Amino acid sequence: MFDYIIVGSGFVGSIIAERIASHLHKKVLIIEKRNHIGGNAYDFYNEEGILVHKYGPHVFHTRSKEVWEYLSHFTDWNIYQHETLGFIDGRFVPIPFNIHSLHQLFPQFLALRLEEKLIDQFGYNNKVPILKLKEIEDEDLQYLANYIYEKVFLNYTIKQWGVKPEELDPTVTGRVPVFVSKDNRYFQDPYQGTPKYGYTKMFENMLDHENIKLLLNTDYKDIVSVNHGNGEMKVFNQSFNGKVIYTGPIDYFFDYKHGKLPYRSLQFIFETHPMEKFQNTGQVNYPNDYEFTRITEFKHLTGQKHSKTTIAKEISLNYDAAKNEPYYPVKNNETQEQLKLYKKEAEKLHHIIFAGRLAEYQYYNMDAVVARALKVFNEKILK
Ligand code: FAD
Ligand code: UDP
């Protein structure tokens, strides 16, 4: 039998499994619904031999030395600084919108005046969420805020989420703030890159331990049953007294008893082109044109050399469990209330730990889930 059961083999599941196996020397069973490990960070070589990310572009970035060093036990890195252009008024300009974007889109006299006002108001190298910039009273900055709101955020957000920026928690558009700077990078974190041999290889290295058993293609409900009232568990019809780490959707765990938590999903359109480079940066956003939101060209992210190139266009849609994947939790007042009900249920089950993007219904980046997994291990499993 096993000491621990983990549902899901994404970052959280794999890291906690690795810690339990190699640090605690205990036995773990990972149950994974998909036919592969790695969760949404899974990558693979397509039929042309180009490394692509199956569930959308993944660039690792963090401020945490601890997180970076932990992952570095399992991979070397392709050091890469992510840059994004947005197609605005017929020009490709840096996103997050910055001082270079300003000068590319406005006549020089106006761009200089706006630049000076931005620096006076916020200071150089500072970031301002668009919804905060819109609150500034200065007439010129009002004009600029409305321009950026209309041209960069409004239509992209409607495509991506089906609602306007103000109808979402401000932290969502706050992820891509206006940057009073000439730094064109999407992220300023000191540690940035992609795993040198791919994310999947990194996960394989993590899970390569005799104490870890992996069951793919299996929904945990096929072999684990939990009594939500008294917490009693059965695994393969035998009672189980160990701990469970659950990284799947929290509403599914509780059989949707407080209703379904909404998600946004994506459709990826992969295309391989007979050319070395398709676009000038890894990511190009199209807020106002086309049905898709952005195009990623994987070779920029991975550093791979190849005579052909693969891109992915992303079209956003509502989540439907029968048809697609739950990618983005929808953070607003209503869903936060619903989440509280689920969290209350989860708190009653002391031997089940809910962690990760789906289990906590949080818009976490990869570095945040790595930090979360290490914290869960140190505070709830090791102690
Ligand atoms: P997941 O990776 O979702 O893993 C959960 C696992 O549980 C999955 O493998 C799933 O199949 C399994 N599971 C679910 N239900 C069951 C069940 N019933 N039974 C068994 N198994 C089950 N972050 C960044 O830092 N940088 C980026 O550039 C970036 N880009 C992203 C792009 C997109 C399009 C998306 C959607 C996310 C992106 N992220 C990015 C976020 C990143 O994907 C997540 O932070 C990370 O993958 C979350 O890890 P996790 O372990 O919490 O969950
Ligand atoms: N956003 C936007 N225009 C852009 C880039 C981002 O409106 O050109 C908004 C949009 O609402 C998006 C959010 O900012 O969902 C967060 O963007 P990010 O690039 O962080 O999204 P992710 O990579 O997580 O899909």
GROMACS .gro file of C-alpha atoms and ligand atoms in nm:
model
  461
    1MET     CA    1   0.000   0.000   0.000
    2PHE     CA    2   0.096   0.367  -0.020
    3ASP     CA    3   0.158   0.627   0.250
    4TYR     CA    4   0.031   0.916   0.039
    5ILE     CA    5  -0.198   0.957  -0.258
    6ILE     CA    6  -0.163   1.249  -0.492
    7VAL     CA    7  -0.425   1.346  -0.747
    8GLY     CA    8  -0.268   1.519  -1.047
    9SER     CA    9   0.088   1.523  -1.184
   10GLY     CA   10   0.129   1.895  -1.258
   11PHE     CA   11   0.378   2.111  -1.070
   12VAL     CA   12   0.209   2.074  -0.731
   13GLY     CA   13   0.149   1.699  -0.752
   14SER     CA   14   0.494   1.619  -0.892
   15ILE     CA   15   0.686   1.837  -0.647
   16ILE     CA   16   0.506   1.705  -0.342
   17ALA     CA   17   0.556   1.348  -0.469
   18GLU     CA   18   0.927   1.411  -0.520
   19ARG     CA   19   0.964   1.558  -0.169
   20ILE     CA   20   0.774   1.272  -0.002
   21ALA     CA   21   0.969   1.007  -0.194
   22SER     CA   22   1.321   1.144  -0.162
   23HIS     CA   23   1.305   1.345   0.161
   24LEU     CA   24   1.056   1.147   0.372
   25HIS     CA   25   1.139   0.812   0.209
   26LYS     CA   26   0.769   0.725   0.197
   27LYS     CA   27   0.565   0.565  -0.080
   28VAL     CA   28   0.339   0.772  -0.306
   29LEU     CA   29   0.078   0.689  -0.564
   30ILE     CA   30   0.005   0.961  -0.820
   31ILE     CA   31  -0.326   0.933  -1.002
   32GLU     CA   32  -0.342   1.134  -1.324
   33LYS     CA   33  -0.644   1.163  -1.549
   34ARG     CA   34  -0.452   1.256  -1.863
   35ASN     CA   35  -0.220   1.028  -2.059
   36HIS     CA   36   0.088   1.226  -1.957
   37ILE     CA   37   0.258   1.401  -1.664
   38GLY     CA   38   0.329   1.774  -1.623
   39GLY     CA   39  -0.023   1.918  -1.606
   40ASN     CA   40  -0.065   2.228  -1.817
   41ALA     CA   41   0.310   2.273  -1.850
   42TYR     CA   42   0.338   1.952  -2.058
   43ASP     CA   43   0.542   1.987  -2.379
   44PHE     CA   44   0.632   1.745  -2.658
   45TYR     CA   45   0.807   1.725  -2.996
   46ASN     CA   46   0.549   1.749  -3.275
   47GLU     CA   47   0.556   1.554  -3.602
   48GLU     CA   48   0.814   1.801  -3.745
   49GLY     CA   49   1.040   1.758  -3.440
   50ILE     CA   50   0.962   2.101  -3.296
   51LEU     CA   51   0.917   2.131  -2.918
   52VAL     CA   52   0.570   2.276  -2.848
   53HIS     CA   53   0.362   2.342  -2.537
   54LYS     CA   54   0.038   2.148  -2.563
   55TYR     CA   55  -0.163   2.371  -2.329
   56GLY     CA   56  -0.033   2.714  -2.431
   57PRO     CA   57   0.293   2.907  -2.402
   58HIS     CA   58   0.479   2.857  -2.073
   59VAL     CA   59   0.765   3.087  -1.976
   60PHE     CA   60   0.908   3.029  -1.633
   61HIS     CA   61   0.986   3.343  -1.435
   62THR     CA   62   1.036   3.410  -1.067
   63ARG     CA   63   1.184   3.640  -0.810
   64SER     CA   64   1.239   3.351  -0.573
   65LYS     CA   65   1.591   3.211  -0.555
   66GLU     CA   66   1.454   2.915  -0.355
   67VAL     CA   67   1.203   2.823  -0.627
   68TRP     CA   68   1.461   2.858  -0.905
   69GLU     CA   69   1.720   2.653  -0.718
   70TYR     CA   70   1.471   2.380  -0.633
   71LEU     CA   71   1.374   2.329  -1.001
   72SER     CA   72   1.739   2.352  -1.104
   73HIS     CA   73   1.794   2.013  -0.936
   74PHE     CA   74   1.586   1.863  -1.218
   75THR     CA   75   1.676   2.074  -1.519
   76ASP     CA   76   1.928   2.306  -1.679
   77TRP     CA   77   1.783   2.620  -1.828
   78ASN     CA   78   1.754   2.789  -2.160
   79ILE     CA   79   1.787   3.148  -2.038
   80TYR     CA   80   1.521   3.347  -2.222
   81GLN     CA   81   1.370   3.692  -2.161
   82HIS     CA   82   1.013   3.695  -2.286
   83GLU     CA   83   0.906   3.986  -2.508
   84THR     CA   84   0.564   4.054  -2.652
   85LEU     CA   85   0.442   4.288  -2.923
   86GLY     CA   86   0.084   4.407  -2.960
   87PHE     CA   87  -0.067   4.492  -3.299
   88ILE     CA   88  -0.212   4.839  -3.229
   89ASP     CA   89  -0.326   5.088  -3.493
   90GLY     CA   90  -0.130   4.906  -3.765
   91ARG     CA   91   0.197   4.892  -3.566
   92PHE     CA   92   0.366   4.625  -3.358
   93VAL     CA   93   0.447   4.790  -3.024
   94PRO     CA   94   0.586   4.654  -2.694
   95ILE     CA   95   0.338   4.503  -2.448
   96PRO     CA   96   0.322   4.579  -2.155
   97PHE     CA   97   0.263   4.926  -2.293
   98ASN     CA   98   0.578   5.128  -2.215
   99ILE     CA   99   0.764   5.443  -2.316
  100HIS     CA  100   0.874   5.284  -2.645
  101SER     CA  101   0.510   5.199  -2.725
  102LEU     CA  102   0.418   5.560  -2.655
  103HIS     CA  103   0.678   5.693  -2.900
  104GLN     CA  104   0.579   5.442  -3.169
  105LEU     CA  105   0.213   5.542  -3.157
  106PHE     CA  106   0.207   5.918  -3.093
  107PRO     CA  107   0.366   6.220  -3.267
  108GLN     CA  108   0.694   6.315  -3.099
  109PHE     CA  109   0.575   6.635  -2.925
  110LEU     CA  110   0.284   6.452  -2.766
  111ALA     CA  111   0.481   6.139  -2.677
  112LEU     CA  112   0.744   6.353  -2.500
  113ARG     CA  113   0.478   6.540  -2.301
  114LEU     CA  114   0.305   6.216  -2.199
  115GLU     CA  115   0.636   6.053  -2.110
  116GLU     CA  116   0.729   6.346  -1.885
  117LYS     CA  117   0.390   6.341  -1.715
  118LEU     CA  118   0.403   5.964  -1.659
  119ILE     CA  119   0.748   5.990  -1.501
  120ASP     CA  120   0.642   6.288  -1.284
  121GLN     CA  121   0.332   6.108  -1.166
  122PHE     CA  122   0.464   5.755  -1.110
  123GLY     CA  123   0.843   5.765  -1.128
  124TYR     CA  124   1.065   5.588  -1.382
  125ASN     CA  125   1.061   5.206  -1.386
  126ASN     CA  126   0.730   5.183  -1.204
  127LYS     CA  127   0.425   4.983  -1.308
  128VAL     CA  128   0.068   5.114  -1.314
  129PRO     CA  129  -0.237   4.891  -1.363
  130ILE     CA  130  -0.456   5.032  -1.639
  131LEU     CA  131  -0.758   5.065  -1.409
  132LYS     CA  132  -0.545   5.281  -1.175
  133LEU     CA  133  -0.415   5.496  -1.461
  134LYS     CA  134  -0.776   5.563  -1.562
  135GLU     CA  135  -0.837   5.725  -1.221
  136ILE     CA  136  -0.572   5.997  -1.269
  137GLU     CA  137  -0.729   6.340  -1.317
  138ASP     CA  138  -0.467   6.508  -1.537
  139GLU     CA  139  -0.625   6.565  -1.880
  140ASP     CA  140  -0.332   6.434  -2.085
  141LEU     CA  141  -0.293   6.122  -1.872
  142GLN     CA  142  -0.670   6.068  -1.892
  143TYR     CA  143  -0.641   6.075  -2.269
  144LEU     CA  144  -0.351   5.829  -2.262
  145ALA     CA  145  -0.528   5.598  -2.016
  146ASN     CA  146  -0.841   5.588  -2.232
  147TYR     CA  147  -0.631   5.520  -2.542
  148ILE     CA  148  -0.446   5.228  -2.381
  149TYR     CA  149  -0.765   5.096  -2.226
  150GLU     CA  150  -0.947   5.100  -2.561
  151LYS     CA  151  -0.663   4.976  -2.781
  152VAL     CA  152  -0.484   4.726  -2.558
  153PHE     CA  153  -0.721   4.602  -2.287
  154LEU     CA  154  -1.087   4.635  -2.377
  155ASN     CA  155  -1.120   4.407  -2.678
  156TYR     CA  156  -0.852   4.161  -2.568
  157THR     CA  157  -1.029   4.117  -2.234
  158ILE     CA  158  -1.368   4.078  -2.400
  159LYS     CA  159  -1.221   3.810  -2.628
  160GLN     CA  160  -1.038   3.635  -2.342
  161TRP     CA  161  -1.298   3.655  -2.067
  162GLY     CA  162  -1.626   3.752  -2.237
  163VAL     CA  163  -1.650   4.061  -2.011
  164LYS     CA  164  -1.495   4.408  -1.977
  165PRO     CA  165  -1.184   4.469  -1.760
  166GLU     CA  166  -1.387   4.633  -1.479
  167GLU     CA  167  -1.606   4.323  -1.443
  168LEU     CA  168  -1.305   4.115  -1.336
  169ASP     CA  169  -1.093   4.134  -1.026
  170PRO     CA  170  -0.843   4.421  -1.092
  171THR     CA  171  -0.551   4.181  -1.040
  172VAL     CA  172  -0.634   4.018  -1.377
  173THR     CA  173  -0.552   4.317  -1.600
  174GLY     CA  174  -0.305   4.425  -1.330
  175ARG     CA  175  -0.087   4.133  -1.446
  176VAL     CA  176   0.011   4.340  -1.751
  177PRO     CA  177   0.046   4.696  -1.612
  178VAL     CA  178   0.152   5.004  -1.807
  179PHE     CA  179   0.529   5.019  -1.751
  180VAL     CA  180   0.689   5.363  -1.713
  181SER     CA  181   1.013   5.233  -1.856
  182LYS     CA  182   1.205   5.153  -2.174
  183ASP     CA  183   1.241   4.790  -2.069
  184ASN     CA  184   1.058   4.584  -2.335
  185ARG     CA  185   1.049   4.259  -2.139
  186TYR     CA  186   0.712   4.107  -2.042
  187PHE     CA  187   0.847   4.010  -1.698
  188GLN     CA  188   1.117   4.174  -1.487
  189ASP     CA  189   1.183   3.876  -1.261
  190PRO     CA  190   1.555   3.805  -1.217
  191TYR     CA  191   1.517   3.433  -1.294
  192GLN     CA  192   1.360   3.360  -1.633
  193GLY     CA  193   1.372   3.086  -1.891
  194THR     CA  194   1.244   2.752  -2.011
  195PRO     CA  195   1.376   2.409  -1.908
  196LYS     CA  196   1.661   2.326  -2.145
  197TYR     CA  197   1.523   1.987  -2.249
  198GLY     CA  198   1.157   2.079  -2.199
  199TYR     CA  199   0.913   2.081  -1.909
  200THR     CA  200   0.817   1.716  -1.955
  201LYS     CA  201   1.179   1.604  -1.921
  202MET     CA  202   1.206   1.809  -1.601
  203PHE     CA  203   0.895   1.636  -1.462
  204GLU     CA  204   1.032   1.294  -1.564
  205ASN     CA  205   1.349   1.368  -1.365
  206MET     CA  206   1.141   1.472  -1.064
  207LEU     CA  207   0.928   1.158  -1.067
  208ASP     CA  208   1.211   0.914  -1.138
  209HIS     CA  209   1.212   0.751  -0.792
  210GLU     CA  210   1.138   0.399  -0.672
  211ASN     CA  211   0.897   0.532  -0.406
  212ILE     CA  212   0.674   0.695  -0.669
  213LYS     CA  213   0.413   0.499  -0.864
  214LEU     CA  214   0.219   0.671  -1.138
  215LEU     CA  215  -0.121   0.575  -1.270
  216LEU     CA  216  -0.207   0.761  -1.592
  217ASN     CA  217  -0.542   0.775  -1.777
  218THR     CA  218  -0.728   0.743  -1.447
  219ASP     CA  219  -0.979   0.976  -1.288
  220TYR     CA  220  -0.915   0.948  -0.914
  221LYS     CA  221  -1.286   0.887  -0.853
  222ASP     CA  222  -1.248   0.552  -1.030
  223ILE     CA  223  -1.032   0.419  -0.745
  224VAL     CA  224  -1.066   0.656  -0.450
  225SER     CA  225  -1.388   0.723  -0.263
  226VAL     CA  226  -1.420   0.989   0.006
  227ASN     CA  227  -1.707   1.028   0.249
  228HIS     CA  228  -1.745   1.409   0.255
  229GLY     CA  229  -1.919   1.395   0.594
  230ASN     CA  230  -1.672   1.201   0.810
  231GLY     CA  231  -1.373   1.203   0.572
  232GLU     CA  232  -1.342   0.823   0.552
  233MET     CA  233  -1.153   0.709   0.245
  234LYS     CA  234  -1.130   0.392   0.044
  235VAL     CA  235  -0.868   0.318  -0.217
  236PHE     CA  236  -0.921   0.016  -0.441
  237ASN     CA  237  -1.209  -0.064  -0.201
  238GLN     CA  238  -0.979  -0.084   0.101
  239SER     CA  239  -0.978   0.170   0.377
  240PHE     CA  240  -0.698   0.427   0.351
  241ASN     CA  241  -0.567   0.625   0.649
  242GLY     CA  242  -0.286   0.818   0.482
  243LYS     CA  243  -0.294   1.172   0.348
  244VAL     CA  244  -0.425   1.277   0.009
  245ILE     CA  245  -0.294   1.576  -0.184
  246TYR     CA  246  -0.560   1.687  -0.427
  247THR     CA  247  -0.469   1.917  -0.720
  248GLY     CA  248  -0.782   1.877  -0.938
  249PRO     CA  249  -1.080   2.116  -0.947
  250ILE     CA  250  -1.227   2.174  -0.601
  251ASP     CA  251  -1.590   2.184  -0.721
  252TYR     CA  252  -1.551   1.844  -0.891
  253PHE     CA  253  -1.413   1.695  -0.568
  254PHE     CA  254  -1.734   1.795  -0.385
  255ASP     CA  255  -1.958   1.678  -0.673
  256TYR     CA  256  -2.047   2.042  -0.754
  257LYS     CA  257  -2.262   2.064  -0.439
  258HIS     CA  258  -2.228   2.446  -0.434
  259GLY     CA  259  -2.259   2.479  -0.810
  260LYS     CA  260  -1.996   2.474  -1.083
  261LEU     CA  261  -1.712   2.724  -1.055
  262PRO     CA  262  -1.677   2.890  -1.396
  263TYR     CA  263  -1.356   2.866  -1.598
  264ARG     CA  264  -1.240   3.006  -1.928
  265SER     CA  265  -1.099   2.756  -2.170
  266LEU     CA  266  -0.891   2.788  -2.486
  267GLN     CA  267  -0.872   2.633  -2.828
  268PHE     CA  268  -0.517   2.615  -2.966
  269ILE     CA  269  -0.464   2.625  -3.340
  270PHE     CA  270  -0.116   2.490  -3.414
  271GLU     CA  271   0.041   2.569  -3.751
  272THR     CA  272   0.384   2.471  -3.883
  273HIS     CA  273   0.536   2.702  -4.143
  274PRO     CA  274   0.826   2.631  -4.380
  275MET     CA  275   1.039   2.921  -4.254
  276GLU     CA  276   1.289   2.971  -3.971
  277LYS     CA  277   1.104   3.256  -3.801
  278PHE     CA  278   0.736   3.352  -3.827
  279GLN     CA  279   0.737   3.664  -3.607
  280ASN     CA  280   0.988   3.890  -3.432
  281THR     CA  281   0.904   3.797  -3.073
  282GLY     CA  282   0.784   3.485  -2.891
  283GLN     CA  283   0.439   3.631  -2.846
  284VAL     CA  284   0.232   3.877  -3.050
  285ASN     CA  285  -0.101   3.998  -2.910
  286TYR     CA  286  -0.392   4.099  -3.132
  287PRO     CA  287  -0.632   4.290  -2.906
  288ASN     CA  288  -0.845   4.436  -3.185
  289ASP     CA  289  -0.805   4.212  -3.488
  290TYR     CA  290  -0.898   3.849  -3.556
  291GLU     CA  291  -1.084   3.601  -3.339
  292PHE     CA  292  -0.770   3.483  -3.159
  293THR     CA  293  -0.600   3.681  -2.880
  294ARG     CA  294  -0.236   3.598  -2.944
  295ILE     CA  295   0.016   3.401  -3.146
  296THR     CA  296   0.307   3.223  -2.980
  297GLU     CA  297   0.609   3.101  -3.173
  298PHE     CA  298   0.766   2.827  -2.963
  299LYS     CA  299   1.120   2.840  -3.101
  300HIS     CA  300   1.170   3.183  -2.943
  301LEU     CA  301   1.079   3.038  -2.603
  302THR     CA  302   1.273   2.715  -2.630
  303GLY     CA  303   1.580   2.836  -2.821
  304GLN     CA  304   1.546   2.540  -3.059
  305LYS     CA  305   1.713   2.562  -3.402
  306HIS     CA  306   1.505   2.417  -3.686
  307SER     CA  307   1.440   2.502  -4.051
  308LYS     CA  308   1.063   2.512  -3.987
  309THR     CA  309   0.865   2.678  -3.712
  310THR     CA  310   0.544   2.604  -3.520
  311ILE     CA  311   0.307   2.870  -3.391
  312ALA     CA  312  -0.012   2.850  -3.182
  313LYS     CA  313  -0.309   3.084  -3.207
  314GLU     CA  314  -0.533   3.098  -2.899
  315ILE     CA  315  -0.909   3.133  -2.916
  316SER     CA  316  -1.082   3.176  -2.584
  317LEU     CA  317  -1.412   3.005  -2.499
  318ASN     CA  318  -1.634   2.901  -2.211
  319TYR     CA  319  -1.532   2.589  -2.024
  320ASP     CA  320  -1.738   2.277  -2.080
  321ALA     CA  321  -1.609   1.963  -1.902
  322ALA     CA  322  -1.723   1.740  -2.190
  323LYS     CA  323  -1.540   1.939  -2.457
  324ASN     CA  324  -1.237   2.127  -2.328
  325GLU     CA  325  -1.004   2.201  -2.033
  326PRO     CA  326  -1.045   2.433  -1.732
  327TYR     CA  327  -0.761   2.682  -1.787
  328TYR     CA  328  -0.846   3.009  -1.617
  329PRO     CA  329  -1.042   3.053  -1.290
  330VAL     CA  330  -1.275   3.352  -1.330
  331LYS     CA  331  -1.201   3.582  -1.039
  332ASN     CA  332  -1.492   3.813  -0.946
  333ASN     CA  333  -1.705   3.882  -0.636
  334GLU     CA  334  -1.956   3.610  -0.714
  335THR     CA  335  -1.702   3.331  -0.768
  336GLN     CA  336  -1.511   3.433  -0.454
  337GLU     CA  337  -1.829   3.379  -0.249
  338GLN     CA  338  -1.887   3.040  -0.410
  339LEU     CA  339  -1.524   2.947  -0.348
  340LYS     CA  340  -1.562   3.026   0.023
  341LEU     CA  341  -1.833   2.758   0.049
  342TYR     CA  342  -1.603   2.498  -0.104
  343LYS     CA  343  -1.311   2.606   0.114
  344LYS     CA  344  -1.525   2.556   0.425
  345GLU     CA  345  -1.599   2.198   0.316
  346ALA     CA  346  -1.229   2.139   0.244
  347GLU     CA  347  -1.123   2.264   0.588
  348LYS     CA  348  -1.328   1.987   0.751
  349LEU     CA  349  -1.122   1.717   0.579
  350HIS     CA  350  -0.795   1.734   0.773
  351HIS     CA  351  -0.618   1.453   0.592
  352ILE     CA  352  -0.685   1.595   0.246
  353ILE     CA  353  -0.471   1.885   0.127
  354PHE     CA  354  -0.610   2.101  -0.153
  355ALA     CA  355  -0.333   2.278  -0.344
  356GLY     CA  356  -0.275   2.426  -0.690
  357ARG     CA  357  -0.445   2.634  -0.956
  358LEU     CA  358  -0.756   2.414  -0.981
  359ALA     CA  359  -0.785   2.298  -0.620
  360GLU     CA  360  -0.755   2.652  -0.484
  361TYR     CA  361  -0.922   2.818  -0.785
  362GLN     CA  362  -0.641   3.074  -0.806
  363TYR     CA  363  -0.484   3.236  -1.113
  364TYR     CA  364  -0.139   3.109  -1.009
  365ASN     CA  365   0.175   3.130  -1.223
  366MET     CA  366   0.416   2.837  -1.222
  367ASP     CA  367   0.654   2.990  -0.971
  368ALA     CA  368   0.365   3.050  -0.731
  369VAL     CA  369   0.258   2.686  -0.746
  370VAL     CA  370   0.616   2.567  -0.696
  371ALA     CA  371   0.640   2.789  -0.385
  372ARG     CA  372   0.299   2.665  -0.272
  373ALA     CA  373   0.397   2.297  -0.313
  374LEU     CA  374   0.719   2.344  -0.116
  375LYS     CA  375   0.529   2.528   0.160
  376VAL     CA  376   0.261   2.259   0.177
  377PHE     CA  377   0.527   1.993   0.206
  378ASN     CA  378   0.722   2.177   0.477
  379GLU     CA  379   0.423   2.287   0.682
  380LYS     CA  380   0.161   2.017   0.637
  381ILE     CA  381   0.349   1.700   0.553
  382LEU     CA  382   0.696   1.724   0.706
  383LYS     CA  383   0.573   1.852   1.044
  384FAD     P1  384  -0.216   2.163  -1.331
  384FAD     O1  385  -0.096   2.186  -1.415
  384FAD     O2  386  -0.349   2.201  -1.387
  384FAD     O3  387  -0.218   2.010  -1.288
  384FAD     C1  388  -0.331   1.947  -1.235
  384FAD     C2  389  -0.331   1.803  -1.281
  384FAD     O4  390  -0.439   1.733  -1.217
  384FAD     C3  391  -0.353   1.789  -1.431
  384FAD     O5  392  -0.252   1.710  -1.488
  384FAD     C4  393  -0.490   1.724  -1.441
  384FAD     O6  394  -0.503   1.637  -1.554
  384FAD     C5  395  -0.498   1.646  -1.311
  384FAD     N1  396  -0.635   1.616  -1.270
  384FAD     C6  397  -0.740   1.702  -1.266
  384FAD     N2  398  -0.852   1.639  -1.227
  384FAD     C7  399  -0.817   1.509  -1.205
  384FAD     C8  400  -0.890   1.394  -1.165
  384FAD     N3  401  -1.022   1.400  -1.142
  384FAD     N4  402  -0.823   1.277  -1.150
  384FAD     C9  403  -0.690   1.268  -1.176
  384FAD     N5  404  -0.617   1.375  -1.217
  384FAD    C10  405  -0.680   1.495  -1.231
  384FAD     N6  406   0.249   3.013  -1.569
  384FAD    C11  407   0.369   3.077  -1.577
  384FAD     O7  408   0.437   3.094  -1.475
  384FAD     N7  409   0.417   3.123  -1.697
  384FAD    C12  410   0.347   3.108  -1.813
  384FAD     O8  411   0.394   3.150  -1.919
  384FAD    C13  412   0.221   3.043  -1.808
  384FAD     N8  413   0.148   3.029  -1.919
  384FAD    C14  414   0.025   2.970  -1.912
  384FAD    C15  415  -0.051   2.961  -2.029
  384FAD    C16  416  -0.175   2.903  -2.026
  384FAD    C17  417  -0.258   2.896  -2.152
  384FAD    C18  418  -0.226   2.849  -1.903
  384FAD    C19  419  -0.361   2.785  -1.899
  384FAD    C20  420  -0.152   2.858  -1.787
  384FAD    C21  421  -0.025   2.919  -1.790
  384FAD     N9  422   0.053   2.928  -1.676
  384FAD    C22  423   0.174   2.995  -1.682
  384FAD    C23  424   0.007   2.874  -1.546
  384FAD    C24  425   0.056   2.730  -1.520
  384FAD     O9  426   0.003   2.645  -1.621
  384FAD    C25  427   0.004   2.685  -1.383
  384FAD    O10  428   0.048   2.773  -1.282
  384FAD    C26  429   0.051   2.544  -1.344
  384FAD    O11  430   0.048   2.453  -1.450
  384FAD    C27  431  -0.039   2.495  -1.231
  384FAD    O12  432   0.008   2.373  -1.180
  384FAD     P2  433  -0.089   2.281  -1.093
  384FAD    O13  434  -0.009   2.166  -1.048
  384FAD    O14  435  -0.157   2.364  -0.991
  384FAD    O15  436  -0.207   2.238  -1.191
  385UDP     N1  437  -0.447   4.182  -2.132
  385UDP     C1  438  -0.502   4.262  -2.230
  385UDP     N2  439  -0.427   4.291  -2.342
  385UDP     C2  440  -0.303   4.242  -2.360
  385UDP     C3  441  -0.248   4.159  -2.260
  385UDP     C4  442  -0.323   4.129  -2.148
  385UDP     O1  443  -0.615   4.307  -2.218
  385UDP     O2  444  -0.239   4.271  -2.464
  385UDP     C5  445  -0.530   4.152  -2.012
  385UDP     C6  446  -0.631   4.039  -2.042
  385UDP     O3  447  -0.745   4.061  -1.963
  385UDP     C7  448  -0.553   3.918  -1.996
  385UDP     C8  449  -0.486   3.972  -1.869
  385UDP     O4  450  -0.450   4.107  -1.905
  385UDP     O5  451  -0.637   3.808  -1.969
  385UDP     C9  452  -0.366   3.896  -1.822
  385UDP     O6  453  -0.274   3.882  -1.928
  385UDP     P1  454  -0.158   3.771  -1.926
  385UDP     O7  455  -0.072   3.794  -2.044
  385UDP     O8  456  -0.097   3.768  -1.793
  385UDP     O9  457  -0.246   3.638  -1.947
  385UDP     P2  458  -0.207   3.483  -1.950
  385UDP    O10  459  -0.068   3.473  -2.005
  385UDP    O11  460  -0.221   3.434  -1.810
  385UDP    O12  461  -0.311   3.426  -2.043
   0.00000   0.00000   0.00000
